PDB file of C-alpha atoms in Angstrom:
ATOM      1  CA  UNK A   1       0.000   0.000   0.000  1.00 91.00           C
ATOM      2  CA  UNK A   2       2.821   2.395   0.887  1.00 95.00           C
ATOM      3  CA  UNK A   3       4.766   1.432  -2.239  1.00 91.00           C
ATOM      4  CA  UNK A   4       1.754   2.101  -4.458  1.00 90.00           C
ATOM      5  CA  UNK A   5       1.292   5.521  -2.837  1.00 93.00           C
ATOM      6  CA  UNK A   6       4.965   6.380  -3.370  1.00 94.00           C
ATOM      7  CA  UNK A   7       4.769   5.241  -6.994  1.00 93.00           C
ATOM      8  CA  UNK A   8       1.702   7.453  -7.501  1.00 94.00           C
ATOM      9  CA  UNK A   9       3.637  10.492  -6.256  1.00 96.00           C
ATOM     10  CA  UNK A  10       6.596   9.646  -8.502  1.00 94.00           C
ATOM     11  CA  UNK A  11       4.264   9.136 -11.468  1.00 96.00           C
ATOM     12  CA  UNK A  12       2.532  12.464 -10.842  1.00 97.00           C
ATOM     13  CA  UNK A  13       5.816  14.333 -10.698  1.00 97.00           C
ATOM     14  CA  UNK A  14       7.113  12.522 -13.763  1.00 96.00           C
ATOM     15  CA  UNK A  15       3.906  13.398 -15.621  1.00 97.00           C
ATOM     16  CA  UNK A  16       4.318  17.053 -14.696  1.00 98.00           C
ATOM     17  CA  UNK A  17       7.943  16.946 -15.853  1.00 98.00           C
ATOM     18  CA  UNK A  18       6.977  15.297 -19.129  1.00 98.00           C
ATOM     19  CA  UNK A  19       4.365  18.021 -19.653  1.00 98.00           C
ATOM     20  CA  UNK A  20       7.045  20.668 -19.211  1.00 97.00           C
ATOM     21  CA  UNK A  21       9.273  18.978 -21.759  1.00 97.00           C
ATOM     22  CA  UNK A  22       6.401  18.592 -24.216  1.00 97.00           C
ATOM     23  CA  UNK A  23       5.541  22.272 -23.757  1.00 96.00           C
ATOM     24  CA  UNK A  24       9.095  23.225 -24.758  1.00 96.00           C
ATOM     25  CA  UNK A  25      10.190  20.512 -27.205  1.00 96.00           C
ATOM     26  CA  UNK A  26       6.874  19.487 -28.823  1.00 95.00           C
ATOM     27  CA  UNK A  27       7.825  15.821 -29.468  1.00 96.00           C
ATOM     28  CA  UNK A  28       5.628  13.376 -31.360  1.00 96.00           C
ATOM     29  CA  UNK A  29       5.953  10.689 -28.668  1.00 96.00           C
ATOM     30  CA  UNK A  30       7.434  10.302 -25.181  1.00 95.00           C
ATOM     31  CA  UNK A  31       9.131   6.984 -24.418  1.00 91.00           C
ATOM     32  CA  UNK A  32       9.706   5.961 -20.805  1.00 90.00           C
ATOM     33  CA  UNK A  33      12.566   3.485 -20.536  1.00 83.00           C
ATOM     34  CA  UNK A  34      14.478   1.626 -17.881  1.00 78.00           C
ATOM     35  CA  UNK A  35      13.138  -0.347 -14.984  1.00 80.00           C
ATOM     36  CA  UNK A  36      10.522   2.260 -14.107  1.00 81.00           C
ATOM     37  CA  UNK A  37       8.556   1.354 -17.235  1.00 80.00           C
ATOM     38  CA  UNK A  38       8.023  -2.129 -15.864  1.00 82.00           C
ATOM     39  CA  UNK A  39       5.585  -0.743 -13.276  1.00 87.00           C
ATOM     40  CA  UNK A  40       2.942  -0.738 -16.022  1.00 91.00           C
ATOM     41  CA  UNK A  41      -0.415   0.879 -15.314  1.00 93.00           C
ATOM     42  CA  UNK A  42       0.587   1.686 -11.716  1.00 92.00           C
ATOM     43  CA  UNK A  43       2.996   4.203 -13.245  1.00 94.00           C
ATOM     44  CA  UNK A  44       1.452   5.101 -16.586  1.00 96.00           C
ATOM     45  CA  UNK A  45      -2.128   5.814 -15.469  1.00 96.00           C
ATOM     46  CA  UNK A  46      -1.250   8.534 -12.917  1.00 96.00           C
ATOM     47  CA  UNK A  47       1.609   9.760 -15.125  1.00 97.00           C
ATOM     48  CA  UNK A  48      -0.727  10.318 -18.072  1.00 97.00           C
ATOM     49  CA  UNK A  49      -3.348  11.961 -15.838  1.00 97.00           C
ATOM     50  CA  UNK A  50      -0.779  14.380 -14.391  1.00 97.00           C
ATOM     51  CA  UNK A  51       0.571  15.062 -17.870  1.00 97.00           C
ATOM     52  CA  UNK A  52      -2.915  15.869 -19.203  1.00 96.00           C
ATOM     53  CA  UNK A  53      -3.556  18.264 -16.326  1.00 96.00           C
ATOM     54  CA  UNK A  54      -0.209  20.055 -16.755  1.00 97.00           C
ATOM     55  CA  UNK A  55       0.408  20.237 -20.508  1.00 97.00           C
ATOM     56  CA  UNK A  56      -0.320  23.611 -22.063  1.00 96.00           C
ATOM     57  CA  UNK A  57      -2.677  23.965 -25.010  1.00 94.00           C
ATOM     58  CA  UNK A  58      -3.996  20.411 -24.797  1.00 90.00           C
ATOM     59  CA  UNK A  59      -7.068  21.402 -26.806  1.00 91.00           C
ATOM     60  CA  UNK A  60      -4.970  22.619 -29.775  1.00 92.00           C
ATOM     61  CA  UNK A  61      -1.874  20.434 -29.431  1.00 91.00           C
ATOM     62  CA  UNK A  62      -1.687  17.061 -31.184  1.00 92.00           C
ATOM     63  CA  UNK A  63      -1.906  14.189 -28.726  1.00 94.00           C
ATOM     64  CA  UNK A  64       1.513  13.032 -27.549  1.00 97.00           C
ATOM     65  CA  UNK A  65       1.487   9.335 -26.644  1.00 97.00           C
ATOM     66  CA  UNK A  66       3.451   8.354 -23.538  1.00 96.00           C
ATOM     67  CA  UNK A  67       4.598   4.767 -23.971  1.00 93.00           C
ATOM     68  CA  UNK A  68       7.004   2.289 -22.374  1.00 90.00           C
ATOM     69  CA  UNK A  69      10.229   1.560 -24.239  1.00 86.00           C
ATOM     70  CA  UNK A  70      10.016  -1.593 -26.329  1.00 84.00           C
ATOM     71  CA  UNK A  71      13.572  -2.625 -25.508  1.00 77.00           C
ATOM     72  CA  UNK A  72      13.144  -2.017 -21.754  1.00 69.00           C
ATOM     73  CA  UNK A  73      16.465  -2.341 -19.895  1.00 73.00           C
ATOM     74  CA  UNK A  74      18.255  -3.742 -22.960  1.00 78.00           C
ATOM     75  CA  UNK A  75      18.162  -0.421 -24.832  1.00 77.00           C
ATOM     76  CA  UNK A  76      21.547   0.755 -23.551  1.00 79.00           C
ATOM     77  CA  UNK A  77      23.311  -2.504 -24.396  1.00 85.00           C
ATOM     78  CA  UNK A  78      21.739  -2.655 -27.852  1.00 85.00           C
ATOM     79  CA  UNK A  79      22.646   0.967 -28.537  1.00 84.00           C
ATOM     80  CA  UNK A  80      26.254   0.377 -27.451  1.00 88.00           C
ATOM     81  CA  UNK A  81      26.496  -2.704 -29.690  1.00 91.00           C
ATOM     82  CA  UNK A  82      25.131  -0.790 -32.684  1.00 90.00           C
ATOM     83  CA  UNK A  83      27.562   2.056 -32.045  1.00 91.00           C
ATOM     84  CA  UNK A  84      30.446  -0.427 -31.907  1.00 91.00           C
ATOM     85  CA  UNK A  85      29.299  -2.030 -35.170  1.00 91.00           C
ATOM     86  CA  UNK A  86      29.117   1.369 -36.899  1.00 90.00           C
ATOM     87  CA  UNK A  87      32.594   2.303 -35.640  1.00 89.00           C
ATOM     88  CA  UNK A  88      34.185  -1.022 -36.638  1.00 83.00           C
ATOM     89  CA  UNK A  89      36.446  -0.849 -39.698  1.00 82.00           C
ATOM     90  CA  UNK A  90      35.299  -2.432 -42.965  1.00 67.00           C
TER      91      UNK A  90
END
């Protein structure tokens, strides 16, 4: 119960932060990666609600999906391997 309440606070603050970034950068999508994305709806439901309440111009701005990363925790390792392949001679 305490963990769920803490996660709700974190999700709310993350949603507010994402709204600030969307207000400034106007991305087409926001991808949440790392272990935090594994919390699923416990994270994403309050995150999206806080985002919707905080984003400016929601009625005229295209919807910005907030989604978990497909590669989860493997994204860093895969990116490093691709970078090494691109840098390898021949």
